[in-house]
Amino acid sequence: MTDTIFSKIIRREIPADIVYEDDEVLAFRDINPQAPLHVLFIPKVPIATLNDLTEADTLRIGKLVLAATRYAKAQGYGESGYRCVVNCNRDAGQTVFHLHLHLLAGRAMQWPPG
Ligand code: 5GP
Protein backbone atom coordinates (compact mmCIF):
# COMPACT_ATOMS: atom_id res chain seq x y z
CA MET A 1 0.00 0.00 0.00
CA THR A 2 1.30 3.47 -0.84
CA ASP A 3 1.81 6.03 1.88
CA THR A 4 -1.13 8.33 2.57
CA ILE A 5 -1.72 11.55 4.44
CA PHE A 6 -3.07 9.45 7.32
CA SER A 7 0.23 7.54 7.64
CA LYS A 8 1.91 10.93 7.96
CA ILE A 9 -0.55 11.87 10.74
CA ILE A 10 0.23 8.58 12.54
CA ARG A 11 3.95 9.37 12.33
CA ARG A 12 3.29 12.97 13.49
CA GLU A 13 4.82 14.32 10.28
CA ILE A 14 1.80 16.55 9.71
CA PRO A 15 -0.43 18.04 12.41
CA ALA A 16 -3.88 16.79 13.30
CA ASP A 17 -6.31 17.42 16.14
CA ILE A 18 -5.95 13.99 17.77
CA VAL A 19 -8.76 13.14 20.18
CA TYR A 20 -8.06 9.48 20.94
CA GLU A 21 -5.19 7.01 20.67
CA ASP A 22 -4.40 3.49 21.81
CA ASP A 23 -2.03 0.77 20.61
CA GLU A 24 -4.03 0.05 17.46
CA VAL A 25 -6.29 3.04 16.80
CA LEU A 26 -5.81 6.75 16.19
CA ALA A 27 -8.68 9.25 16.02
CA PHE A 28 -8.55 12.87 14.90
CA ARG A 29 -10.96 15.58 13.79
CA ASP A 30 -11.80 15.71 10.10
CA ILE A 31 -10.25 18.77 8.44
CA ASN A 32 -13.54 19.43 6.61
CA PRO A 33 -16.23 18.56 9.18
CA GLN A 34 -19.68 17.55 7.93
CA ALA A 35 -21.32 17.64 11.38
CA PRO A 36 -20.64 19.36 14.73
CA LEU A 37 -18.69 16.22 15.67
CA HIS A 38 -16.73 14.64 12.80
CA VAL A 39 -13.87 12.42 13.86
CA LEU A 40 -11.94 9.88 11.77
CA PHE A 41 -10.95 6.60 13.43
CA ILE A 42 -8.13 4.77 11.69
CA PRO A 43 -6.19 1.56 12.31
CA LYS A 44 -2.49 2.27 12.85
CA VAL A 45 -1.61 -0.41 10.32
CA PRO A 46 -2.25 0.71 6.76
CA ILE A 47 -5.22 -1.05 5.15
CA ALA A 48 -6.32 0.64 1.93
CA THR A 49 -10.03 -0.19 1.76
CA LEU A 50 -12.71 -2.45 3.20
CA ASN A 51 -11.92 -4.80 0.29
CA ASP A 52 -8.50 -5.47 1.77
CA LEU A 53 -9.70 -6.78 5.12
CA THR A 54 -8.86 -10.36 5.97
CA GLU A 55 -9.75 -12.71 8.80
CA ALA A 56 -6.61 -11.50 10.57
CA ASP A 57 -8.17 -8.02 10.88
CA THR A 58 -11.27 -9.17 12.76
CA LEU A 59 -10.11 -8.03 16.20
CA ARG A 60 -8.52 -4.85 14.83
CA ILE A 61 -11.75 -3.73 13.18
CA GLY A 62 -13.76 -4.64 16.24
CA LYS A 63 -11.48 -2.41 18.32
CA LEU A 64 -11.81 0.40 15.77
CA VAL A 65 -15.61 0.34 15.96
CA LEU A 66 -15.57 0.02 19.74
CA ALA A 67 -13.22 3.01 20.05
CA ALA A 68 -15.62 5.10 17.94
CA THR A 69 -18.77 4.07 19.78
CA ARG A 70 -17.16 4.60 23.19
CA TYR A 71 -15.99 8.04 22.09
CA ALA A 72 -19.47 8.92 20.77
CA LYS A 73 -21.06 7.92 24.07
CA ALA A 74 -18.41 9.74 26.11
CA GLN A 75 -19.17 12.89 24.11
CA GLY A 76 -22.84 12.57 25.04
CA TYR A 77 -24.25 11.30 21.73
CA GLY A 78 -25.27 7.80 22.83
CA GLU A 79 -28.92 8.73 23.35
CA SER A 80 -29.41 11.30 20.58
CA GLY A 81 -27.48 9.17 18.09
CA TYR A 82 -24.61 9.29 15.70
CA ARG A 83 -23.53 7.85 12.36
CA CYS A 84 -20.51 5.69 11.50
CA VAL A 85 -19.53 5.58 7.83
CA VAL A 86 -16.78 3.73 5.99
CA ASN A 87 -16.54 4.67 2.31
CA CYS A 88 -15.08 2.09 -0.06
CA ASN A 89 -13.66 3.16 -3.43
CA ARG A 90 -14.93 5.57 -6.06
CA ASP A 91 -18.70 5.28 -5.97
CA ALA A 92 -18.76 5.69 -2.20
CA GLY A 93 -16.50 8.74 -2.44
CA GLN A 94 -13.38 7.35 -0.79
CA THR A 95 -10.55 9.82 -1.26
CA VAL A 96 -7.93 8.65 1.25
CA PHE A 97 -6.82 5.06 0.78
CA HIS A 98 -6.11 4.25 4.40
CA LEU A 99 -9.24 2.68 5.86
CA HIS A 100 -11.09 5.10 8.14
CA LEU A 101 -14.37 5.22 9.99
CA HIS A 102 -16.16 8.58 9.99
CA LEU A 103 -17.95 9.31 13.27
CA LEU A 104 -20.56 12.02 12.68
CA ALA A 105 -22.83 13.48 15.37
CA GLY A 106 -24.50 16.61 16.64
CA ARG A 107 -27.20 17.10 14.00
CA ALA A 108 -30.10 15.15 12.53
CA MET A 109 -29.06 13.28 9.40
CA GLN A 110 -30.90 12.20 6.28
CA TRP A 111 -31.47 8.73 4.91
CA PRO A 112 -30.72 7.62 2.26
CA PRO A 113 -27.35 9.37 2.18
CA GLY A 114 -26.43 11.28 -0.96
P1 5GP B 1 -13.18 9.68 2.48
O1 5GP B 1 -13.79 10.58 1.45
O2 5GP B 1 -11.94 9.00 1.97
O3 5GP B 1 -14.14 8.70 3.09
O4 5GP B 1 -12.76 10.60 3.69
C1 5GP B 1 -11.53 11.25 3.78
C2 5GP B 1 -11.70 12.32 4.82
O5 5GP B 1 -10.41 12.75 5.21
C3 5GP B 1 -12.46 13.55 4.32
O6 5GP B 1 -13.61 13.76 5.12
C4 5GP B 1 -11.43 14.67 4.44
O7 5GP B 1 -12.01 15.89 4.86
C5 5GP B 1 -10.45 14.13 5.45
N1 5GP B 1 -9.09 14.61 5.29
C6 5GP B 1 -8.38 14.64 4.13
N2 5GP B 1 -7.14 15.11 4.37
C7 5GP B 1 -7.06 15.37 5.70
C8 5GP B 1 -6.03 15.88 6.54
O8 5GP B 1 -4.91 16.18 6.12
N3 5GP B 1 -6.33 16.02 7.87
C9 5GP B 1 -7.55 15.68 8.38
N4 5GP B 1 -7.72 15.85 9.70
N5 5GP B 1 -8.55 15.20 7.61
C10 5GP B 1 -8.31 15.05 6.28
PDB file of N, CA and C and ligand atoms in Angstrom, residues 5-6 9 14-17 28-34 38 40 85-88 92-98 100 102, ligand 1:
ATOM      1  N   ILE A   5      -1.765  10.447   3.482  1.00  0.00           N
ATOM      2  CA  ILE A   5      -1.718  11.550   4.443  1.00  0.00           C
ATOM      3  C   ILE A   5      -1.988  11.041   5.870  1.00  0.00           C
ATOM      4  N   PHE A   6      -2.772   9.972   5.984  1.00  0.00           N
ATOM      5  CA  PHE A   6      -3.074   9.446   7.323  1.00  0.00           C
ATOM      6  C   PHE A   6      -1.858   8.750   7.945  1.00  0.00           C
ATOM      7  N   ILE A   9       0.045  11.438   9.457  1.00  0.00           N
ATOM      8  CA  ILE A   9      -0.553  11.870  10.737  1.00  0.00           C
ATOM      9  C   ILE A   9      -0.154  10.883  11.837  1.00  0.00           C
ATOM     10  N   ILE A  14       2.660  15.391   9.933  1.00  0.00           N
ATOM     11  CA  ILE A  14       1.797  16.552   9.711  1.00  0.00           C
ATOM     12  C   ILE A  14       0.834  16.653  10.895  1.00  0.00           C
ATOM     13  N   PRO A  15       0.397  17.859  11.210  1.00  0.00           N
ATOM     14  CA  PRO A  15      -0.432  18.043  12.406  1.00  0.00           C
ATOM     15  C   PRO A  15      -1.862  17.549  12.213  1.00  0.00           C
ATOM     16  N   ALA A  16      -2.465  17.159  13.297  1.00  0.00           N
ATOM     17  CA  ALA A  16      -3.880  16.789  13.305  1.00  0.00           C
ATOM     18  C   ALA A  16      -4.395  17.003  14.721  1.00  0.00           C
ATOM     19  N   ASP A  17      -5.685  17.232  14.822  1.00  0.00           N
ATOM     20  CA  ASP A  17      -6.311  17.417  16.136  1.00  0.00           C
ATOM     21  C   ASP A  17      -6.708  16.028  16.651  1.00  0.00           C
ATOM     22  N   PHE A  28      -8.814  11.432  15.001  1.00  0.00           N
ATOM     23  CA  PHE A  28      -8.551  12.874  14.897  1.00  0.00           C
ATOM     24  C   PHE A  28      -9.704  13.544  14.163  1.00  0.00           C
ATOM     25  N   ARG A  29      -9.853  14.847  14.402  1.00  0.00           N
ATOM     26  CA  ARG A  29     -10.962  15.583  13.790  1.00  0.00           C
ATOM     27  C   ARG A  29     -10.750  15.717  12.283  1.00  0.00           C
ATOM     28  N   ASP A  30     -11.849  15.535  11.547  1.00  0.00           N
ATOM     29  CA  ASP A  30     -11.797  15.709  10.102  1.00  0.00           C
ATOM     30  C   ASP A  30     -11.507  17.179   9.788  1.00  0.00           C
ATOM     31  N   ILE A  31     -10.652  17.407   8.807  1.00  0.00           N
ATOM     32  CA  ILE A  31     -10.248  18.768   8.440  1.00  0.00           C
ATOM     33  C   ILE A  31     -11.404  19.541   7.801  1.00  0.00           C
ATOM     34  N   ASN A  32     -12.388  18.823   7.289  1.00  0.00           N
ATOM     35  CA  ASN A  32     -13.544  19.435   6.614  1.00  0.00           C
ATOM     36  C   ASN A  32     -14.826  18.838   7.205  1.00  0.00           C
ATOM     37  N   PRO A  33     -15.154  19.245   8.446  1.00  0.00           N
ATOM     38  CA  PRO A  33     -16.235  18.559   9.183  1.00  0.00           C
ATOM     39  C   PRO A  33     -17.605  18.701   8.529  1.00  0.00           C
ATOM     40  N   GLN A  34     -18.336  17.589   8.516  1.00  0.00           N
ATOM     41  CA  GLN A  34     -19.682  17.546   7.934  1.00  0.00           C
ATOM     42  C   GLN A  34     -20.769  17.497   9.000  1.00  0.00           C
ATOM     43  N   HIS A  38     -17.152  15.458  13.948  1.00  0.00           N
ATOM     44  CA  HIS A  38     -16.733  14.644  12.797  1.00  0.00           C
ATOM     45  C   HIS A  38     -15.294  14.212  13.054  1.00  0.00           C
ATOM     46  N   LEU A  40     -12.360  11.038  12.561  1.00  0.00           N
ATOM     47  CA  LEU A  40     -11.942   9.880  11.773  1.00  0.00           C
ATOM     48  C   LEU A  40     -11.189   8.907  12.667  1.00  0.00           C
ATOM     49  N   VAL A  85     -19.576   5.814   9.283  1.00  0.00           N
ATOM     50  CA  VAL A  85     -19.532   5.581   7.833  1.00  0.00           C
ATOM     51  C   VAL A  85     -18.128   5.135   7.434  1.00  0.00           C
ATOM     52  N   VAL A  86     -18.053   4.110   6.622  1.00  0.00           N
ATOM     53  CA  VAL A  86     -16.779   3.733   5.989  1.00  0.00           C
ATOM     54  C   VAL A  86     -17.011   3.706   4.485  1.00  0.00           C
ATOM     55  N   ASN A  87     -16.404   4.622   3.769  1.00  0.00           N
ATOM     56  CA  ASN A  87     -16.535   4.668   2.313  1.00  0.00           C
ATOM     57  C   ASN A  87     -15.534   3.720   1.673  1.00  0.00           C
ATOM     58  N   CYS A  88     -15.975   3.009   0.645  1.00  0.00           N
ATOM     59  CA  CYS A  88     -15.078   2.091  -0.061  1.00  0.00           C
ATOM     60  C   CYS A  88     -15.062   2.416  -1.553  1.00  0.00           C
ATOM     61  N   ALA A  92     -18.428   5.272  -3.572  1.00  0.00           N
ATOM     62  CA  ALA A  92     -18.764   5.694  -2.202  1.00  0.00           C
ATOM     63  C   ALA A  92     -18.089   7.012  -1.844  1.00  0.00           C
ATOM     64  N   GLY A  93     -17.166   7.465  -2.686  1.00  0.00           N
ATOM     65  CA  GLY A  93     -16.503   8.744  -2.440  1.00  0.00           C
ATOM     66  C   GLY A  93     -15.246   8.650  -1.608  1.00  0.00           C
ATOM     67  N   GLN A  94     -14.624   7.459  -1.555  1.00  0.00           N
ATOM     68  CA  GLN A  94     -13.378   7.354  -0.788  1.00  0.00           C
ATOM     69  C   GLN A  94     -12.284   8.147  -1.472  1.00  0.00           C
ATOM     70  N   THR A  95     -11.616   8.994  -0.706  1.00  0.00           N
ATOM     71  CA  THR A  95     -10.546   9.824  -1.261  1.00  0.00           C
ATOM     72  C   THR A  95      -9.192   9.535  -0.634  1.00  0.00           C
ATOM     73  N   VAL A  96      -9.196   9.006   0.583  1.00  0.00           N
ATOM     74  CA  VAL A  96      -7.932   8.654   1.247  1.00  0.00           C
ATOM     75  C   VAL A  96      -7.909   7.138   1.402  1.00  0.00           C
ATOM     76  N   PHE A  97      -6.857   6.523   0.840  1.00  0.00           N
ATOM     77  CA  PHE A  97      -6.823   5.062   0.779  1.00  0.00           C
ATOM     78  C   PHE A  97      -6.043   4.462   1.944  1.00  0.00           C
ATOM     79  N   HIS A  98      -6.478   4.864   3.123  1.00  0.00           N
ATOM     80  CA  HIS A  98      -6.113   4.251   4.404  1.00  0.00           C
ATOM     81  C   HIS A  98      -7.450   4.140   5.114  1.00  0.00           C
ATOM     82  N   HIS A 100     -10.711   4.212   7.044  1.00  0.00           N
ATOM     83  CA  HIS A 100     -11.085   5.102   8.142  1.00  0.00           C
ATOM     84  C   HIS A 100     -12.590   5.057   8.360  1.00  0.00           C
ATOM     85  N   HIS A 102     -15.687   7.240   9.650  1.00  0.00           N
ATOM     86  CA  HIS A 102     -16.156   8.584   9.991  1.00  0.00           C
ATOM     87  C   HIS A 102     -17.158   8.456  11.136  1.00  0.00           C
TER      88      HIS A 102
HETATM   89  P1  5GP B   1     -13.176   9.678   2.481  1.00  0.00           P
HETATM   90  O1  5GP B   1     -13.793  10.583   1.454  1.00  0.00           O
HETATM   91  O2  5GP B   1     -11.935   8.999   1.966  1.00  0.00           O
HETATM   92  O3  5GP B   1     -14.142   8.699   3.091  1.00  0.00           O
HETATM   93  O4  5GP B   1     -12.759  10.604   3.686  1.00  0.00           O
HETATM   94  C1  5GP B   1     -11.535  11.246   3.777  1.00  0.00           C
HETATM   95  C2  5GP B   1     -11.697  12.323   4.815  1.00  0.00           C
HETATM   96  O5  5GP B   1     -10.410  12.746   5.210  1.00  0.00           O
HETATM   97  C3  5GP B   1     -12.458  13.552   4.317  1.00  0.00           C
HETATM   98  O6  5GP B   1     -13.610  13.755   5.121  1.00  0.00           O
HETATM   99  C4  5GP B   1     -11.426  14.671   4.441  1.00  0.00           C
HETATM  100  O7  5GP B   1     -12.011  15.888   4.858  1.00  0.00           O
HETATM  101  C5  5GP B   1     -10.453  14.127   5.452  1.00  0.00           C
HETATM  102  N1  5GP B   1      -9.091  14.607   5.293  1.00  0.00           N
HETATM  103  C6  5GP B   1      -8.376  14.640   4.129  1.00  0.00           C
HETATM  104  N2  5GP B   1      -7.135  15.108   4.369  1.00  0.00           N
HETATM  105  C7  5GP B   1      -7.059  15.366   5.700  1.00  0.00           C
HETATM  106  C8  5GP B   1      -6.029  15.880   6.544  1.00  0.00           C
HETATM  107  O8  5GP B   1      -4.911  16.178   6.121  1.00  0.00           O
HETATM  108  N3  5GP B   1      -6.326  16.020   7.868  1.00  0.00           N
HETATM  109  C9  5GP B   1      -7.554  15.676   8.376  1.00  0.00           C
HETATM  110  N4  5GP B   1      -7.723  15.847   9.700  1.00  0.00           N
HETATM  111  N5  5GP B   1      -8.549  15.201   7.608  1.00  0.00           N
HETATM  112  C10 5GP B   1      -8.313  15.045   6.282  1.00  0.00           C
END
